[in-house]
PDB file of C-alpha atoms in Angstrom:
ATOM      1  CA  MET X   1     -53.196  -1.639 -42.622  1.00 55.00           C
ATOM      2  CA  THR X   2     -51.313   1.497 -42.060  1.00 56.00           C
ATOM      3  CA  LYS X   3     -48.469   2.011 -39.682  1.00 59.00           C
ATOM      4  CA  HIS X   4     -48.760   4.691 -37.091  1.00 56.00           C
ATOM      5  CA  LYS X   5     -45.661   6.718 -36.253  1.00 60.00           C
ATOM      6  CA  HIS X   6     -45.600   7.679 -32.686  1.00 57.00           C
ATOM      7  CA  LYS X   7     -44.589  11.243 -32.142  1.00 58.00           C
ATOM      8  CA  PRO X   8     -42.465  11.916 -29.087  1.00 56.00           C
ATOM      9  CA  THR X   9     -44.443  13.628 -26.404  1.00 56.00           C
ATOM     10  CA  LYS X  10     -43.296  15.603 -23.497  1.00 62.00           C
ATOM     11  CA  ASN X  11     -45.473  13.559 -21.168  1.00 64.00           C
ATOM     12  CA  LYS X  12     -43.211  10.461 -21.219  1.00 69.00           C
ATOM     13  CA  LEU X  13     -42.914   8.447 -17.997  1.00 75.00           C
ATOM     14  CA  MET X  14     -39.990   9.626 -15.814  1.00 74.00           C
ATOM     15  CA  LEU X  15     -37.919   6.820 -14.067  1.00 77.00           C
ATOM     16  CA  LYS X  16     -36.898   7.604 -10.511  1.00 84.00           C
ATOM     17  CA  ALA X  17     -33.281   7.625 -10.236  1.00 86.00           C
ATOM     18  CA  TYR X  18     -30.540   9.262  -8.083  1.00 85.00           C
ATOM     19  CA  SER X  19     -28.645  12.028  -9.635  1.00 89.00           C
ATOM     20  CA  LEU X  20     -24.918  12.054  -9.929  1.00 89.00           C
ATOM     21  CA  THR X  21     -24.571  14.758  -7.292  1.00 91.00           C
ATOM     22  CA  GLU X  22     -26.366  12.613  -4.736  1.00 91.00           C
ATOM     23  CA  ILE X  23     -24.310   9.479  -5.558  1.00 92.00           C
ATOM     24  CA  LEU X  24     -21.180  11.602  -5.038  1.00 93.00           C
ATOM     25  CA  ILE X  25     -22.370  12.792  -1.657  1.00 94.00           C
ATOM     26  CA  VAL X  26     -23.026   9.303  -0.479  1.00 94.00           C
ATOM     27  CA  LEU X  27     -19.543   8.102  -1.629  1.00 94.00           C
ATOM     28  CA  CYS X  28     -17.912  11.095   0.210  1.00 93.00           C
ATOM     29  CA  ILE X  29     -19.884  10.206   3.363  1.00 94.00           C
ATOM     30  CA  ILE X  30     -18.742   6.483   3.035  1.00 94.00           C
ATOM     31  CA  GLY X  31     -15.189   7.721   2.472  1.00 90.00           C
ATOM     32  CA  ILE X  32     -15.186   9.786   5.645  1.00 90.00           C
ATOM     33  CA  LEU X  33     -16.577   7.014   7.701  1.00 89.00           C
ATOM     34  CA  LEU X  34     -13.835   4.693   6.476  1.00 85.00           C
ATOM     35  CA  LEU X  35     -11.217   7.262   7.346  1.00 83.00           C
ATOM     36  CA  MET X  36     -12.559   7.380  10.797  1.00 82.00           C
ATOM     37  CA  VAL X  37     -12.667   3.730  11.186  1.00 75.00           C
ATOM     38  CA  LEU X  38      -9.102   2.937   9.519  1.00 72.00           C
ATOM     39  CA  PRO X  39      -6.909   4.061  12.336  1.00 67.00           C
ATOM     40  CA  ASN X  40      -8.583   1.825  14.761  1.00 67.00           C
ATOM     41  CA  GLN X  41      -7.930  -1.090  12.406  1.00 67.00           C
ATOM     42  CA  THR X  42      -4.175  -0.487  12.274  1.00 65.00           C
ATOM     43  CA  SER X  43      -3.918  -1.731  15.925  1.00 70.00           C
ATOM     44  CA  VAL X  44      -5.900  -5.013  15.018  1.00 73.00           C
ATOM     45  CA  ILE X  45      -3.656  -5.544  12.033  1.00 73.00           C
ATOM     46  CA  GLY X  46      -0.453  -4.953  14.250  1.00 73.00           C
ATOM     47  CA  GLN X  47      -1.766  -7.473  16.867  1.00 78.00           C
ATOM     48  CA  ALA X  48      -2.509 -10.088  14.081  1.00 80.00           C
ATOM     49  CA  LYS X  49       1.014  -9.644  12.740  1.00 81.00           C
ATOM     50  CA  ALA X  50       2.545  -9.906  16.207  1.00 86.00           C
ATOM     51  CA  ILE X  51       1.190 -13.555  16.285  1.00 91.00           C
ATOM     52  CA  GLU X  52       3.925 -14.383  13.732  1.00 90.00           C
ATOM     53  CA  ALA X  53       6.594 -13.056  16.080  1.00 91.00           C
ATOM     54  CA  GLN X  54       5.156 -15.153  18.968  1.00 94.00           C
ATOM     55  CA  ALA X  55       4.849 -18.297  16.993  1.00 94.00           C
ATOM     56  CA  MET X  56       8.378 -17.991  15.709  1.00 94.00           C
ATOM     57  CA  LEU X  57       9.705 -17.296  19.217  1.00 96.00           C
ATOM     58  CA  ASN X  58       7.864 -20.242  20.535  1.00 95.00           C
ATOM     59  CA  GLN X  59       9.644 -22.365  17.740  1.00 95.00           C
ATOM     60  CA  VAL X  60      13.013 -20.960  18.902  1.00 96.00           C
ATOM     61  CA  TYR X  61      12.045 -21.862  22.544  1.00 96.00           C
ATOM     62  CA  GLY X  62      11.274 -25.405  21.567  1.00 96.00           C
ATOM     63  CA  LEU X  63      14.285 -25.828  19.403  1.00 96.00           C
ATOM     64  CA  GLU X  64      16.634 -24.389  22.095  1.00 96.00           C
ATOM     65  CA  LYS X  65      15.158 -26.699  24.840  1.00 96.00           C
ATOM     66  CA  SER X  66      15.732 -29.601  22.507  1.00 95.00           C
ATOM     67  CA  TYR X  67      19.367 -28.456  21.976  1.00 96.00           C
ATOM     68  CA  PHE X  68      19.714 -27.871  25.765  1.00 95.00           C
ATOM     69  CA  TYR X  69      18.679 -31.604  26.395  1.00 95.00           C
ATOM     70  CA  ARG X  70      21.144 -32.873  24.085  1.00 95.00           C
ATOM     71  CA  HIS X  71      24.239 -30.662  24.820  1.00 95.00           C
ATOM     72  CA  SER X  72      23.422 -29.406  28.468  1.00 95.00           C
ATOM     73  CA  LYS X  73      23.699 -25.654  27.164  1.00 95.00           C
ATOM     74  CA  TYR X  74      21.880 -23.209  25.030  1.00 96.00           C
ATOM     75  CA  SER X  75      23.197 -22.137  21.706  1.00 95.00           C
ATOM     76  CA  ASN X  76      23.831 -18.664  20.209  1.00 95.00           C
ATOM     77  CA  SER X  77      23.249 -19.803  16.844  1.00 95.00           C
ATOM     78  CA  LEU X  78      19.860 -20.145  14.980  1.00 95.00           C
ATOM     79  CA  ASP X  79      21.536 -22.491  12.492  1.00 95.00           C
ATOM     80  CA  GLU X  80      22.971 -24.651  15.293  1.00 95.00           C
ATOM     81  CA  ILE X  81      19.490 -25.226  16.755  1.00 95.00           C
ATOM     82  CA  GLY X  82      17.891 -25.802  13.243  1.00 94.00           C
ATOM     83  CA  PHE X  83      15.814 -22.649  13.037  1.00 94.00           C
ATOM     84  CA  GLU X  84      15.483 -21.440   9.431  1.00 92.00           C
ATOM     85  CA  GLN X  85      14.758 -17.726   9.214  1.00 89.00           C
ATOM     86  CA  GLU X  86      12.263 -17.026   6.370  1.00 89.00           C
ATOM     87  CA  LYS X  87      13.165 -14.085   4.144  1.00 89.00           C
ATOM     88  CA  THR X  88      11.768 -10.930   5.547  1.00 88.00           C
ATOM     89  CA  THR X  89       9.712  -8.431   3.582  1.00 85.00           C
ATOM     90  CA  ASP X  90      12.573  -6.200   2.992  1.00 85.00           C
ATOM     91  CA  GLU X  91      14.582  -9.171   1.522  1.00 89.00           C
ATOM     92  CA  GLY X  92      11.677  -9.892  -0.833  1.00 88.00           C
ATOM     93  CA  GLY X  93      10.075 -12.576   1.402  1.00 88.00           C
ATOM     94  CA  GLN X  94       6.996 -12.921   3.539  1.00 87.00           C
ATOM     95  CA  ALA X  95       8.243 -12.714   7.187  1.00 88.00           C
ATOM     96  CA  ILE X  96       7.694  -9.478   9.006  1.00 89.00           C
ATOM     97  CA  TYR X  97       9.925 -10.179  11.901  1.00 93.00           C
ATOM     98  CA  LYS X  98      13.730 -10.861  12.159  1.00 94.00           C
ATOM     99  CA  ILE X  99      14.701 -13.461  14.743  1.00 95.00           C
ATOM    100  CA  GLU X 100      17.955 -13.239  16.548  1.00 96.00           C
ATOM    101  CA  ILE X 101      19.423 -14.873  19.781  1.00 96.00           C
ATOM    102  CA  LEU X 102      20.583 -12.134  22.104  1.00 95.00           C
ATOM    103  CA  GLU X 103      22.466 -14.252  24.526  1.00 95.00           C
ATOM    104  CA  ALA X 104      22.851 -17.884  25.458  1.00 96.00           C
ATOM    105  CA  SER X 105      24.660 -19.608  28.192  1.00 95.00           C
ATOM    106  CA  ASN X 106      24.736 -23.001  30.091  1.00 95.00           C
ATOM    107  CA  ASP X 107      21.482 -22.224  31.897  1.00 94.00           C
ATOM    108  CA  SER X 108      19.640 -19.518  30.103  1.00 95.00           C
ATOM    109  CA  PHE X 109      18.976 -17.841  26.719  1.00 96.00           C
ATOM    110  CA  THR X 110      17.083 -14.816  25.282  1.00 96.00           C
ATOM    111  CA  ALA X 111      15.752 -14.545  21.823  1.00 97.00           C
ATOM    112  CA  ARG X 112      14.232 -11.551  20.171  1.00 96.00           C
ATOM    113  CA  ALA X 113      11.843 -10.937  17.119  1.00 95.00           C
ATOM    114  CA  THR X 114      12.027  -7.477  15.710  1.00 93.00           C
ATOM    115  CA  ALA X 115       9.740  -6.154  13.060  1.00 91.00           C
ATOM    116  CA  THR X 116      11.472  -5.222   9.979  1.00 89.00           C
ATOM    117  CA  SER X 117       9.008  -2.213   9.172  1.00 83.00           C
ATOM    118  CA  ASP X 118       7.092   0.239  11.221  1.00 79.00           C
ATOM    119  CA  LEU X 119       3.676  -1.318  11.271  1.00 67.00           C
ATOM    120  CA  ASP X 120       1.584   1.778  12.400  1.00 67.00           C
ATOM    121  CA  GLY X 121       3.888   4.435  11.322  1.00 71.00           C
ATOM    122  CA  ASP X 122       4.735   5.753  14.746  1.00 75.00           C
ATOM    123  CA  GLY X 123       8.552   5.297  14.594  1.00 79.00           C
ATOM    124  CA  ASN X 124       8.613   2.127  16.855  1.00 83.00           C
ATOM    125  CA  TYR X 125       9.418  -1.242  15.552  1.00 87.00           C
ATOM    126  CA  ASN X 126       7.506  -3.881  17.271  1.00 88.00           C
ATOM    127  CA  THR X 127       9.882  -6.226  19.367  1.00 93.00           C
ATOM    128  CA  TRP X 128       9.133  -9.449  21.267  1.00 94.00           C
ATOM    129  CA  GLU X 129      11.571 -11.461  23.423  1.00 96.00           C
ATOM    130  CA  ILE X 130      11.488 -15.109  24.978  1.00 96.00           C
ATOM    131  CA  ASP X 131      13.644 -16.529  27.552  1.00 95.00           C
ATOM    132  CA  ASN X 132      14.382 -20.075  28.713  1.00 94.00           C
ATOM    133  CA  LYS X 133      11.431 -19.947  31.104  1.00 95.00           C
ATOM    134  CA  LYS X 134       9.121 -19.354  27.974  1.00 94.00           C
ATOM    135  CA  VAL X 135       8.234 -15.959  29.270  1.00 93.00           C
ATOM    136  CA  LEU X 136       7.091 -14.097  26.171  1.00 92.00           C
ATOM    137  CA  THR X 137       7.127 -10.276  26.464  1.00 92.00           C
ATOM    138  CA  GLU X 138       6.497  -7.281  24.186  1.00 91.00           C
ATOM    139  CA  VAL X 139       9.705  -5.106  24.768  1.00 90.00           C
ATOM    140  CA  ILE X 140       8.495  -2.417  22.150  1.00 85.00           C
ATOM    141  CA  LYS X 141       4.900  -2.048  21.658  1.00 82.00           C
ATOM    142  CA  GLU X 142       3.495  -1.131  18.126  1.00 70.00           C
TER     143      GLU X 142
END
C-alpha cells in the first residue's frame, strides 16, 4: 500500500470571514454610537448619586427630630445628634456628599449635602437641603 501525498492545489475551499478592515469599521461605528449615548447617561448617573444625598439628609432629619423631642431644640452639631459622616471620596472613602448643618434654633434647622466632586463636569457641585418640615430641595442642580 502506498501513501499518496496530496499536493496543495489552488482550488482549496475558501472560508467566509470578515476582513480586518470590516471589523474596524464596525468597531468605529459602535464607538461613535456610544459617544452619542454617553452624555445622556451622565444625568442618570447624577440622579442615582443624588439618592445618596437625599438618604443622608433624611437620616439627619430623623436624628434632628429625635434630638428635638429630647431637648426641645435642634442641634448645630452632627456629632451631638449622632450622625456619623462617612469619609468622602476626596478623603479616600465612598461618600460623594458632605453633610453639614447650616443653622439650628429652638424651632427650626436646615441641613445641606454638597457633592465633593463635579459629577457632570459643568462647574456646579450638586447641593441638596432639608429643613425641619422635611422639605427636601435641590439647591444647585447637577
